[in-house]
Amino acid sequence: MKPIRRPAPKLAGGATPLSALRGVGAAVAEKLAARGLATVQDLWLHLPLRYEDRTRLTAIADLRIGEPAQVEATVEAVERGFRYRPLLRVAVADGSHATLVLRFFHFRAAQVAQFRPGVRLRCFGTPRPGQYGLEIVHPSYRVLAADEAPELGESLDPVYPAVEGVGPAVLRRLIGQALDLLPEPAALELLPPSLPGLAGLPGLRDSLLALHRPPSDVDLAALAAGTHPAQRRLALEELLAHHLSLRRQRLAQQRLRARALDGPGALARRLTASLPFALTGAQQRVFEQVRSDLAKPSPMQRLVQGDVGSGKTVVAALAATLAVEGGGQVALAAPTELLAEQHLANLRAWLEPLGIRVAWLAGKVTGKARAAALADVASGAAQVVVGTHALMQEGVAFHDLVLVVVDEQHRFGVQQRLALRDKGPAHGHVPHQLVMTATPIPRTLAMTAYADLDVSAIDELPPGRTPVTTAALSAERRPELVERIRAACAEGRQAYWVCTLIEEAEDDGKPGQGAKLQAQAAERTFEQLSQQLPGVRVGLVHGRMKAAQKQTTMRAFKDGDIDLLVATTVIEVGVDVPNASLMIVENAERLGLAQLHQLRGRVGRGAAASSCVLLYQPPLSALARQRLDVLRQTGDGFVIAEKDLALRGPGELLGTRQTGLAAFRIADLARDAGLLPQVHALADRLLEHSPDIADRVVARWIGGAARYAAA
Ligand code: ADP
Ligand code: MG
């Protein structure tokens, strides 16, 4: 019988369904799809986490602790016991004058029967020190027949990220089949080596094969570090795809029309004159950029990055006056009610004296008040509307929305931002958008992450701020800190104590579990500190509390009715409490620098000298020490972002959470930052000379999900 020929995959851009592979029924396909693996092409890109080297045998005497190895040996003795739990120990030897113990905690009777003295085994695992020399816990193994000598593998065995419901062997076989369907380079390659930045890198096909089936002499250290040329090649193409997709969105955006807000700016001048302070140079510069965007008949798409306290709100208020002057409405959305309330207070104080009506729309505005606010928004009587997610809801209709301001944009979902933008006037116009963030990221990253936006930086703090003194302290010195809090509160100051959890708890993979443990840790700290600090009014906020409860506590802290606020990182985007002058962060070594910097920004907002204490669990690694030192040495968020990138430790914040970026399969913005100039040059070249190739690159990597960051 002739073998059935499987259809070759459609070439780049097209997708081959998984049903083209043998052994993929509906059930398996569903499990794979749940993991985002819907096509043969997706399997190509499901890359190994690590590799096991079964290409050679290691003598037991040469085994090294912690280094995975393959051993061929004969069973010498078997011990089956029960101490706390069932235990099976198999001593094996290979004539190299050393013994290895294979140790099992879970095993079946049939397995025990296999291990008779004299039986030969080939096994693989990671040796560790045991009671009687080296041991391997739960090795993978096979029993060899009397004179069987199976061939050694030619390439390293890939270990793939697990797919729930699909065993590792099945997954490996399917990926192997998918790789057999890889077309020849000519049909697969979208980026010939003649393009800038590709010289010296392998092609796509070779890269995929090198990563799925690395030859035994591959540079494993490079693979583990993610710097192997094959990895760089894939990361480059993936970054390029994302960058191109954003650039395309930007081009599409520029073709839309918006109301040109090019009035004389009289209201803006009056506002500036009425402020109790002078704008900083950076605020003036950024406002001029915003103003020139708004004057154009295409929608502004500008991101303003500025450190906490750099004064972004007043720039937004100035932009709002231009919209009002042009006869339109402004919506300003903040991610939490408290933050939105703060904006409301500021905008009312600044804008109402100019005769501008500011309305308020949040979840807790209900009944008559809500109906009245909605009516004002719909009629246009309210020129500026401040609120939370409530602004984005369906029932909210604007009379003539021309400017949308979104604060802390990464806290909003893409759909929410789109929903707000879509509330603009119907006749082919869209509102201008101003997006603000307190998480500065380095310029090259911003060019990639926000390629659909123009980016401005308020890189200067208003004068007269006392810098926050930062110290790193071992957790053993906690009692001293408790004293310090007592002293500060006795002087009428307020303090924050931020609890963060150690990694294990967050990493157990169960959604929600991290938040739960985190909340428990905060509750424990709250109880301890309440006991240790009689006379100090202690409050608690964490992510598992009801929103209303959180708000009440935050407000009490703001009003000075609570002296010490114990919190999880939920306070990160938070409230201005100028009287708070002490910030304590537990397990600081586990947090990203950007996040620590944000937390620190909660203090130092008033006249009093403030301090931030970073508590760490000793011993501190050299890298962790260096990272904490960065925070001690500088208060400039942009410098911190650059260092963060250079030092890159665990828990960095350049991923999806902070930037609102789509997750990458292969690329890692921090690790691959060096590729970004190449990515930008390549993108320029393709957009100019080969837009069809640009489209295919985007389709291959992003496909239908391309609308993610458009808002
Ligand atoms: P952020 O950029 O963190 O949103 P805000 O807009 O909340 O900062 O500003 C922080 C504080 O600084 C506010 O009290 C604001 O009124 C004040 N502020 C803003 N600009 C200036 C300035 N140029 N000089 C002095 N104070 C300013
Ligand atoms: Mg702000």
XYZ file of C-alpha atoms and ligand atoms in Angstrom:
739
model
C 0.000 0.000 0.000
C 1.234 3.459 -0.806
C 1.732 5.780 2.140
C -0.737 8.608 2.216
C 0.950 11.849 1.364
C 0.178 14.607 3.773
C -0.518 17.941 2.157
C 2.461 20.251 2.357
C 1.827 23.308 4.504
C 0.662 26.372 2.771
C 3.488 28.775 2.552
C 4.104 31.729 4.765
C 0.953 33.471 5.776
C -1.198 30.400 5.316
C -1.804 28.049 8.172
C -1.865 24.277 8.145
C -4.381 22.791 10.550
C -3.136 20.322 13.120
C -5.267 17.662 11.500
C -2.491 17.424 8.913
C -0.541 15.533 11.576
C -1.056 11.884 12.444
C -2.559 11.223 15.833
C -4.268 14.539 16.358
C -7.909 13.896 17.163
C -10.420 16.440 18.322
C -9.462 15.984 21.973
C -5.760 16.561 21.461
C -6.407 19.435 19.079
C -8.543 21.087 21.710
C -5.879 20.760 24.387
C -3.286 22.197 22.049
C -5.551 25.034 21.007
C -6.115 25.911 24.646
C -2.389 26.562 24.791
C -2.494 28.700 21.653
C -1.240 25.906 19.409
C -3.764 25.769 16.601
C -1.655 25.155 13.530
C 1.410 23.297 12.383
C 3.172 26.658 12.229
C 2.379 27.239 15.889
C 4.106 23.966 16.728
C 7.229 25.112 14.919
C 7.318 28.016 17.294
C 6.677 25.998 20.440
C 10.321 25.934 21.411
C 12.019 23.709 23.981
C 12.549 25.009 27.471
C 15.750 23.022 27.828
C 17.499 19.954 26.491
C 18.604 16.572 27.717
C 21.828 15.195 26.366
C 21.441 11.517 25.573
C 24.083 11.622 22.889
C 26.698 10.198 25.211
C 27.184 8.031 28.270
C 28.885 9.269 31.396
C 30.801 6.976 33.729
C 29.394 7.040 37.246
C 32.784 8.116 38.568
C 32.616 11.177 36.294
C 29.141 12.335 37.312
C 28.908 15.809 38.730
C 26.354 17.149 41.119
C 23.674 19.131 39.353
C 24.769 18.176 35.829
C 22.210 16.011 34.044
C 23.797 12.925 32.501
C 23.090 9.564 30.961
C 24.490 6.443 32.584
C 24.526 2.792 31.590
C 24.903 0.516 34.590
C 24.005 -2.795 36.205
C 21.733 -3.222 39.189
C 23.671 -4.333 42.265
C 21.200 -4.087 45.095
C 17.597 -3.108 45.656
C 16.124 -1.786 48.856
C 12.471 -1.197 49.364
C 11.459 0.643 52.462
C 8.993 2.869 54.101
C 10.229 5.794 56.077
C 7.600 8.588 56.190
C 6.630 7.457 52.708
C 7.268 4.531 50.364
C 10.804 4.390 49.110
C 12.674 2.370 46.537
C 16.441 2.529 46.268
C 18.325 0.832 43.463
C 22.108 0.787 43.648
C 23.780 0.538 40.243
C 27.412 0.310 39.153
C 29.218 0.527 35.832
C 32.727 -0.612 36.659
C 34.007 2.925 37.148
C 34.576 2.314 40.848
C 31.649 4.279 42.078
C 28.056 3.510 42.906
C 24.987 5.471 42.027
C 21.664 5.203 43.805
C 18.438 5.578 41.878
C 15.723 6.659 44.228
C 11.965 6.446 43.717
C 9.148 7.685 45.895
C 6.348 6.712 43.551
C 6.597 3.340 41.897
C 4.541 0.380 40.858
C 5.062 -3.227 41.851
C 5.928 -4.084 38.252
C 8.741 -1.563 38.393
C 10.182 -3.090 41.527
C 10.145 -6.478 39.847
C 12.235 -5.092 36.954
C 15.148 -4.164 39.137
C 16.770 -7.524 39.735
C 20.480 -7.570 40.470
C 22.390 -8.043 37.245
C 19.854 -6.244 35.074
C 21.335 -3.528 32.854
C 19.756 -0.080 32.726
C 20.215 3.041 30.765
C 19.073 6.021 32.773
C 19.070 9.761 32.665
C 18.790 12.329 35.422
C 20.473 14.905 37.562
C 22.797 13.583 40.280
C 22.670 15.063 43.738
C 24.451 14.197 46.947
C 22.742 11.329 48.775
C 23.242 9.228 51.849
C 25.561 6.789 50.095
C 27.286 8.902 47.486
C 25.490 10.327 44.473
C 21.855 9.619 43.772
C 19.328 10.438 41.093
C 15.734 10.903 42.152
C 13.196 9.595 39.658
C 15.529 9.117 36.708
C 14.026 8.354 33.357
C 15.296 4.882 32.492
C 14.905 1.845 30.328
C 15.800 -1.744 31.022
C 18.150 -3.200 28.424
C 17.911 -6.731 27.109
C 20.882 -9.020 27.711
C 23.155 -7.816 24.944
C 21.192 -4.849 23.757
C 23.240 -1.716 23.052
C 20.869 0.930 21.733
C 22.371 3.683 19.668
C 22.992 7.003 21.247
C 20.938 9.982 20.080
C 22.432 12.278 17.475
C 20.858 15.444 18.719
C 19.871 16.667 22.146
C 16.396 15.754 23.345
C 14.169 18.778 23.603
C 12.051 19.296 26.711
C 8.992 21.310 25.757
C 6.838 23.577 27.882
C 4.060 21.309 29.077
C 0.660 21.331 27.442
C -2.032 20.244 29.831
C -3.623 16.981 28.762
C -0.982 16.170 26.164
C 1.867 14.001 27.410
C 5.460 15.046 26.719
C 6.091 12.084 24.417
C 3.027 12.850 22.290
C 3.909 16.513 22.153
C 7.443 15.697 21.081
C 6.195 13.387 18.367
C 3.726 15.958 17.023
C 6.328 18.679 16.964
C 8.668 16.283 15.203
C 6.025 15.662 12.536
C 5.380 19.370 12.221
C 9.085 19.951 11.660
C 9.093 17.326 8.925
C 6.597 19.539 7.146
C 8.944 22.541 7.196
C 9.259 23.700 3.598
C 12.532 24.452 1.902
C 14.127 27.780 2.837
C 13.115 29.407 -0.428
C 9.473 28.838 0.395
C 9.731 29.700 4.058
C 12.181 32.541 4.301
C 10.722 36.031 4.365
C 13.909 37.797 5.346
C 16.819 37.063 3.020
C 20.279 37.512 4.560
C 20.921 40.445 2.260
C 18.644 42.578 4.415
C 20.300 44.807 6.986
C 20.861 43.154 10.352
C 20.579 39.589 9.113
C 24.140 38.985 8.052
C 25.697 36.200 10.077
C 22.401 34.883 11.376
C 21.025 31.534 10.226
C 17.845 31.362 8.169
C 14.454 30.619 9.670
C 14.408 26.941 8.773
C 17.900 26.303 10.107
C 17.094 28.277 13.222
C 13.996 26.255 13.977
C 15.795 22.969 13.385
C 18.751 24.082 15.465
C 16.490 24.831 18.400
C 14.241 21.784 18.168
C 17.011 19.335 17.324
C 20.279 20.841 18.409
C 23.379 18.850 17.441
C 25.288 17.331 20.340
C 28.061 19.906 20.122
C 25.734 22.894 20.404
C 26.720 25.722 22.733
C 24.359 24.826 25.577
C 25.329 27.840 27.633
C 24.321 30.146 24.773
C 21.032 28.280 24.397
C 20.303 28.585 28.099
C 21.099 32.298 28.019
C 18.950 32.823 24.933
C 21.847 34.243 22.949
C 22.367 31.441 20.427
C 22.296 32.804 16.845
C 19.223 30.683 16.103
C 17.401 32.242 19.029
C 18.513 35.703 18.029
C 17.265 35.102 14.521
C 13.800 34.100 15.731
C 13.650 36.879 18.301
C 14.586 39.354 15.591
C 11.787 38.206 13.327
C 9.276 38.174 16.145
C 10.198 41.652 17.348
C 10.056 42.814 13.767
C 6.560 41.396 13.382
C 5.299 43.200 16.469
C 6.994 46.407 15.517
C 5.591 46.275 11.995
C 2.145 45.574 13.295
C 2.261 48.635 15.526
C 3.684 50.770 12.733
C 0.862 49.666 10.475
C -1.671 50.542 13.100
C -0.075 53.912 13.362
C -0.295 54.459 9.628
C -3.940 53.447 9.693
C -4.490 55.837 12.574
C -2.917 58.706 10.685
C -5.390 58.225 7.882
C -8.273 58.843 10.295
C -9.577 62.309 10.808
C -9.940 64.286 13.993
C -11.046 67.793 14.903
C -8.090 70.165 14.552
C -7.863 72.008 17.842
C -5.872 75.003 16.723
C -7.431 77.868 18.646
C -5.460 80.721 20.149
C -4.996 78.949 23.492
C -6.445 81.705 25.650
C -7.818 79.281 28.240
C -4.468 77.524 28.475
C -2.765 80.839 29.111
C -5.266 81.725 31.818
C -4.808 78.357 33.460
C -1.035 78.674 33.439
C -1.283 82.139 34.954
C -3.601 80.930 37.710
C -1.428 78.045 38.874
C 0.369 78.496 42.182
C 3.568 77.282 40.510
C 5.467 77.800 37.291
C 5.531 74.933 34.807
C 8.828 73.118 34.586
C 10.728 73.253 31.328
C 9.785 69.642 30.668
C 6.093 70.318 31.245
C 6.208 73.252 28.847
C 8.001 71.256 26.199
C 5.610 68.321 26.427
C 2.588 70.605 26.388
C 3.893 72.234 23.215
C 4.226 68.785 21.634
C 0.674 67.933 22.634
C -0.552 71.255 21.361
C 1.007 70.834 17.957
C -0.491 67.318 17.707
C -3.918 68.598 18.604
C -3.727 71.304 15.973
C -3.620 68.659 13.252
C -6.670 67.186 11.571
C -5.533 63.618 12.330
C -5.877 62.089 15.778
C -3.094 62.612 18.278
C -1.724 59.362 19.634
C 0.690 60.502 22.281
C 2.121 58.787 25.294
C 3.467 60.991 28.041
C 5.948 59.222 30.255
C 6.827 60.958 33.457
C 8.058 59.879 36.793
C 5.686 59.882 39.732
C 5.265 63.481 40.805
C 6.606 64.946 37.573
C 3.324 66.772 37.074
C 1.524 65.001 34.265
C -1.939 66.014 35.419
C -1.489 69.684 34.740
C -0.318 68.916 31.213
C -3.512 66.921 30.719
C -5.512 69.856 32.095
C -3.848 72.225 29.654
C -4.660 69.872 26.789
C -8.244 69.778 28.029
C -8.540 73.560 27.774
C -7.611 73.371 24.095
C -10.367 70.828 23.496
C -12.884 72.969 25.335
C -11.777 76.027 23.430
C -12.459 74.072 20.252
C -15.998 73.456 21.466
C -15.541 69.766 22.239
C -15.579 67.476 25.257
C -12.812 65.740 27.123
C -12.890 62.403 28.941
C -10.236 61.629 31.530
C -10.089 58.061 32.800
C -8.082 56.745 35.745
C -7.802 53.112 36.808
C -8.989 53.508 40.397
C -11.746 55.516 41.962
C -9.399 57.215 44.377
C -7.030 58.281 41.662
C -9.922 59.519 39.569
C -11.206 61.473 42.557
C -7.840 63.101 42.914
C -7.938 64.141 39.275
C -11.445 65.434 39.750
C -10.373 67.618 42.664
C -7.426 68.988 40.698
C -9.353 69.621 37.510
C -12.228 71.280 39.347
C -9.810 73.558 41.184
C -8.014 74.470 37.983
C -10.776 74.538 35.382
C -13.969 75.681 37.085
C -12.607 79.189 37.737
C -12.218 79.377 33.951
C -15.898 78.617 33.532
C -15.374 75.005 32.459
C -17.833 72.420 33.780
C -16.308 69.232 35.104
C -18.515 66.177 35.603
C -17.838 63.018 37.623
C -18.676 59.491 36.566
C -17.555 56.528 38.626
C -19.018 53.208 39.661
C -20.319 54.574 42.918
C -22.149 57.430 41.216
C -25.638 55.960 41.008
C -29.289 56.873 40.862
C -30.195 60.520 40.307
C -26.622 61.741 40.421
C -25.684 59.310 37.700
C -28.671 60.212 35.562
C -27.809 63.890 35.912
C -24.159 63.301 35.033
C -25.109 61.199 32.018
C -27.510 63.895 30.838
C -24.813 66.560 31.147
C -22.349 64.431 29.258
C -24.859 63.703 26.519
C -25.962 67.306 26.114
C -22.443 68.669 26.138
C -23.122 70.780 29.241
C -20.276 68.933 30.929
C -17.154 69.829 29.004
C -14.752 67.680 30.945
C -15.747 64.298 32.361
C -13.525 62.580 34.892
C -14.062 58.978 35.888
C -13.050 55.372 36.047
C -13.964 52.391 33.887
C -17.497 53.653 34.315
C -16.735 56.150 31.553
C -16.301 53.331 29.095
C -19.619 51.666 29.729
C -22.277 51.398 27.137
C -24.836 53.827 28.489
C -22.362 56.695 28.410
C -22.828 58.901 25.349
C -20.964 62.093 24.645
C -22.190 65.103 22.764
C -18.877 65.794 21.061
C -15.890 63.931 22.471
C -12.680 65.264 20.944
C -10.010 64.316 23.481
C -9.528 61.171 25.539
C -6.964 61.179 28.335
C -6.061 57.856 29.912
C -3.940 57.819 33.051
C -1.788 54.791 33.895
C -2.766 53.293 30.597
C -1.336 49.834 31.294
C -3.980 49.313 33.935
C -6.700 49.393 31.353
C -7.528 46.632 28.968
C -7.196 47.317 25.301
C -10.907 46.811 24.749
C -11.710 49.419 27.349
C -9.501 51.983 25.705
C -11.012 51.222 22.326
C -14.476 51.518 23.831
C -13.704 55.019 25.024
C -12.229 56.062 21.727
C -15.275 54.742 19.924
C -17.438 57.194 21.826
C -16.148 59.957 19.603
C -18.333 61.859 17.159
C -19.789 59.574 14.537
C -19.127 61.430 11.304
C -15.792 59.846 10.492
C -13.891 61.650 13.224
C -12.112 60.051 16.165
C -10.974 61.740 19.349
C -7.380 62.675 20.012
C -5.722 60.443 22.567
C -3.345 61.329 25.337
C -2.030 58.429 27.341
C -0.026 58.933 30.521
C 2.244 56.549 32.347
C 4.542 56.769 35.342
C 6.611 53.840 34.151
C 9.381 55.269 32.062
C 11.023 52.828 29.709
C 14.251 53.348 27.791
C 14.039 55.009 24.432
C 14.829 52.025 22.231
C 12.231 49.988 24.079
C 9.682 52.737 23.798
C 10.267 52.836 20.047
C 9.357 49.177 19.902
C 6.726 48.886 22.560
C 4.932 52.048 21.579
C 5.675 52.176 17.884
C 2.077 53.193 17.321
C 2.416 56.195 19.596
C 4.436 59.371 19.761
C 6.278 59.427 23.027
C 7.025 62.449 25.177
C 8.933 62.471 28.429
C 8.494 64.797 31.368
C 12.006 64.160 32.563
C 12.299 66.802 35.220
C 10.681 67.066 38.650
C 9.190 70.315 39.913
C 11.692 72.216 42.037
C 11.708 72.139 45.809
C 11.188 68.427 46.320
C 13.400 66.833 48.928
C 14.771 63.652 47.416
C 13.758 60.461 49.187
C 16.597 58.834 51.102
C 16.763 55.134 50.271
C 18.351 52.426 52.382
C 18.586 48.654 51.973
C 18.228 46.757 55.224
C 18.393 43.082 56.083
C 15.093 41.674 57.309
C 16.870 40.748 60.532
C 16.845 44.389 61.460
C 13.102 44.650 61.373
C 12.819 45.559 65.078
C 14.751 48.781 64.462
C 12.258 49.658 61.799
C 9.328 49.133 64.084
C 10.957 51.694 66.382
C 11.364 54.067 63.513
C 7.716 53.817 62.598
C 6.753 54.465 66.201
C 8.893 57.601 66.221
C 7.599 58.870 62.884
C 3.969 58.359 63.852
C 4.565 60.031 67.217
C 5.648 63.092 65.231
C 2.409 63.003 63.308
C 3.906 61.483 60.164
C 2.457 58.540 58.284
C 4.061 55.415 56.891
C 3.489 52.611 54.395
C 4.513 49.003 54.905
C 4.350 47.048 51.678
C 4.260 43.262 51.866
C 5.353 41.241 48.900
C 5.609 37.550 48.725
C 8.430 35.271 48.022
C 8.510 33.659 44.609
C 7.473 30.100 45.420
C 4.028 31.162 46.417
C 3.448 33.164 43.282
C 4.852 30.556 41.028
C 2.722 27.601 41.853
C 0.762 28.153 38.705
C -2.655 28.284 40.281
C -4.345 31.492 39.256
C -5.413 33.547 42.209
C -3.251 31.587 44.583
C -0.544 34.236 44.554
C -3.004 36.963 45.473
C -4.438 34.821 48.234
C -1.096 34.076 49.858
C -0.088 37.661 49.399
C -3.205 38.770 51.204
C -2.506 36.311 54.014
C 1.027 37.618 54.377
C -0.296 41.160 54.585
C -2.862 40.142 57.190
C -0.153 38.543 59.315
C 2.045 41.604 59.092
C -0.924 43.787 59.917
C -1.614 41.794 63.078
C 2.015 41.769 64.147
C 2.525 45.456 63.627
C -0.763 46.291 65.329
C 0.495 44.404 68.376
C 3.990 45.815 68.314
C 2.785 49.356 67.865
C 0.072 50.067 70.418
C -1.187 53.592 70.003
C -0.436 53.614 66.281
C -3.510 53.376 64.100
C -2.800 50.638 61.569
C -4.802 49.991 58.400
C -4.714 47.179 55.863
C -5.375 47.026 52.132
C -4.843 44.092 49.829
C -6.064 42.879 46.491
C -8.560 40.386 47.906
C -10.586 43.029 49.710
C -13.758 44.437 48.238
C -13.153 47.621 46.275
C -15.314 49.643 48.666
C -13.394 48.374 51.675
C -10.088 49.244 50.024
C -11.301 52.720 49.168
C -12.506 53.367 52.703
C -9.139 52.444 54.161
C -7.188 54.398 51.565
C -9.352 57.409 52.198
C -8.879 57.113 55.963
C -5.141 57.057 55.358
C -5.364 60.073 53.116
C -7.447 61.894 55.717
C -4.894 61.120 58.418
C -7.150 58.772 60.370
C -4.704 55.916 59.865
C -1.004 56.311 60.677
C 0.466 53.164 59.230
C -0.890 51.503 56.133
C 0.012 47.866 55.629
C -0.562 46.994 51.999
C 0.275 44.698 49.151
C 1.480 46.234 45.931
C -2.088 47.307 45.142
C -1.071 50.768 46.340
C 1.402 51.038 43.520
C -0.832 53.217 41.431
C -2.212 55.267 44.134
C -2.911 58.207 46.078
C -1.167 61.390 46.922
C -0.667 61.489 50.700
C 1.832 64.300 51.228
C 2.050 63.600 54.953
C 3.395 60.077 54.412
C 7.156 60.156 54.728
C 8.245 56.587 55.352
C 7.955 53.701 52.897
C 8.993 50.207 53.839
C 9.073 47.456 51.236
C 9.528 43.844 52.264
C 11.381 41.330 50.088
C 12.526 44.199 47.942
C 15.068 41.985 46.216
C 12.188 40.143 44.565
C 10.636 43.154 42.907
C 11.566 44.832 39.668
C 13.379 48.127 39.935
C 10.605 49.962 38.156
C 8.055 48.687 40.634
C 10.230 49.591 43.615
C 10.709 53.011 42.158
C 6.960 53.417 41.803
C 6.405 52.367 45.385
C 9.031 54.772 46.584
C 7.265 57.512 44.670
C 4.396 57.285 47.171
C 6.519 59.238 49.641
C 8.469 62.452 49.215
C 5.364 64.277 48.052
C 5.299 66.786 50.855
C 7.740 69.157 52.472
C 9.105 66.684 55.028
C 12.259 64.694 54.338
C 11.163 61.189 53.397
C 12.788 57.830 53.387
C 12.322 54.470 51.783
C 13.605 51.296 53.388
C 14.101 48.257 51.202
C 13.993 45.178 53.386
C 15.668 42.131 51.949
C 16.120 38.501 52.936
C 19.804 37.766 53.447
C 21.997 36.581 51.879
C 21.745 38.985 49.001
C 23.236 37.882 45.688
C 25.724 40.189 44.020
C 23.218 41.004 41.313
C 20.457 41.749 43.787
C 22.819 43.972 45.745
C 23.706 45.865 42.577
C 20.069 46.325 41.716
C 19.147 47.701 45.116
C 22.175 49.985 44.896
C 20.750 51.517 41.745
C 17.747 52.646 43.731
C 19.901 54.040 46.480
C 21.957 55.995 44.004
C 19.325 57.586 41.827
C 15.781 58.817 41.965
C 15.462 59.312 38.225
C 12.987 56.863 36.746
C 14.609 57.012 33.313
C 18.040 56.172 34.689
C 16.497 53.351 36.706
C 14.790 51.996 33.623
C 18.089 51.959 31.724
C 19.904 50.210 34.573
C 17.039 47.808 34.999
C 17.512 46.788 31.424
C 21.270 46.493 31.757
C 21.173 44.469 34.965
C 18.105 42.458 34.234
C 17.315 40.311 37.199
C 14.303 38.202 38.039
C 10.882 39.716 38.054
C 11.631 42.527 35.666
C 8.756 44.641 34.637
C 9.264 45.115 30.974
C 6.733 42.486 30.123
C 3.085 42.731 29.414
C 1.973 44.000 32.753
C 3.786 47.290 32.685
C 3.929 48.142 29.042
C 0.609 46.770 27.937
C 2.513 44.891 25.281
C 1.510 41.614 23.797
C 3.447 38.684 25.186
C 6.261 37.406 23.037
C 6.823 33.755 22.273
C 10.549 33.936 21.932
C 11.783 37.468 22.218
C 12.455 39.064 25.527
C 12.623 42.825 25.409
C 15.243 43.052 28.098
C 17.487 40.290 26.816
C 17.102 41.190 23.165
C 17.210 44.951 23.531
C 20.428 44.946 21.504
C 18.451 43.765 18.476
C 16.074 46.691 18.488
C 18.081 49.085 16.300
C 18.238 46.288 13.701
C 14.508 45.727 14.064
C 13.799 49.381 13.426
C 16.097 49.540 10.409
C 14.560 46.387 8.963
C 11.066 47.707 9.494
C 11.893 50.951 7.693
C 13.323 49.023 4.792
C 10.390 46.615 4.452
C 7.711 49.255 4.815
C 9.342 51.280 2.111
C 10.357 48.605 -0.373
C 8.399 45.434 0.366
C 5.147 46.085 2.199
C 3.872 42.668 1.078
C 6.693 40.972 2.963
C 5.957 43.147 5.964
C 2.373 41.898 5.868
C 3.484 38.286 5.715
C 5.871 38.682 8.637
C 3.048 40.118 10.721
C 0.662 37.377 9.643
C 3.129 34.646 10.506
C 3.797 35.821 14.043
C 0.727 37.693 15.066
C -1.996 36.648 12.713
C -5.457 37.773 13.591
C -4.522 39.052 17.028
C -2.971 42.197 15.642
C -5.334 44.747 17.058
C -4.022 44.478 20.577
C -2.320 47.762 21.271
C -4.211 50.062 18.984
C -5.827 52.113 21.669
P 2.144 62.734 38.323
O 3.030 63.010 37.158
O 2.722 61.713 39.226
O 0.737 62.421 37.919
P 0.939 65.020 39.489
O 0.380 65.572 38.259
O 0.013 64.333 40.411
O 2.154 64.066 39.162
O 1.718 66.161 40.240
C 2.273 65.956 41.514
C 2.175 67.194 42.345
O 3.049 68.204 41.852
C 0.792 67.795 42.345
O 0.504 68.245 43.647
C 0.927 68.975 41.375
O 0.029 69.997 41.655
C 2.350 69.417 41.614
N 2.984 70.077 40.484
C 2.815 69.803 39.178
N 3.615 70.600 38.416
C 4.297 71.369 39.263
C 5.293 72.392 39.080
N 5.709 72.760 37.873
N 5.791 72.975 40.190
C 5.379 72.609 41.417
N 4.448 71.676 41.654
C 3.914 71.052 40.595
Mg -0.611 60.945 38.098
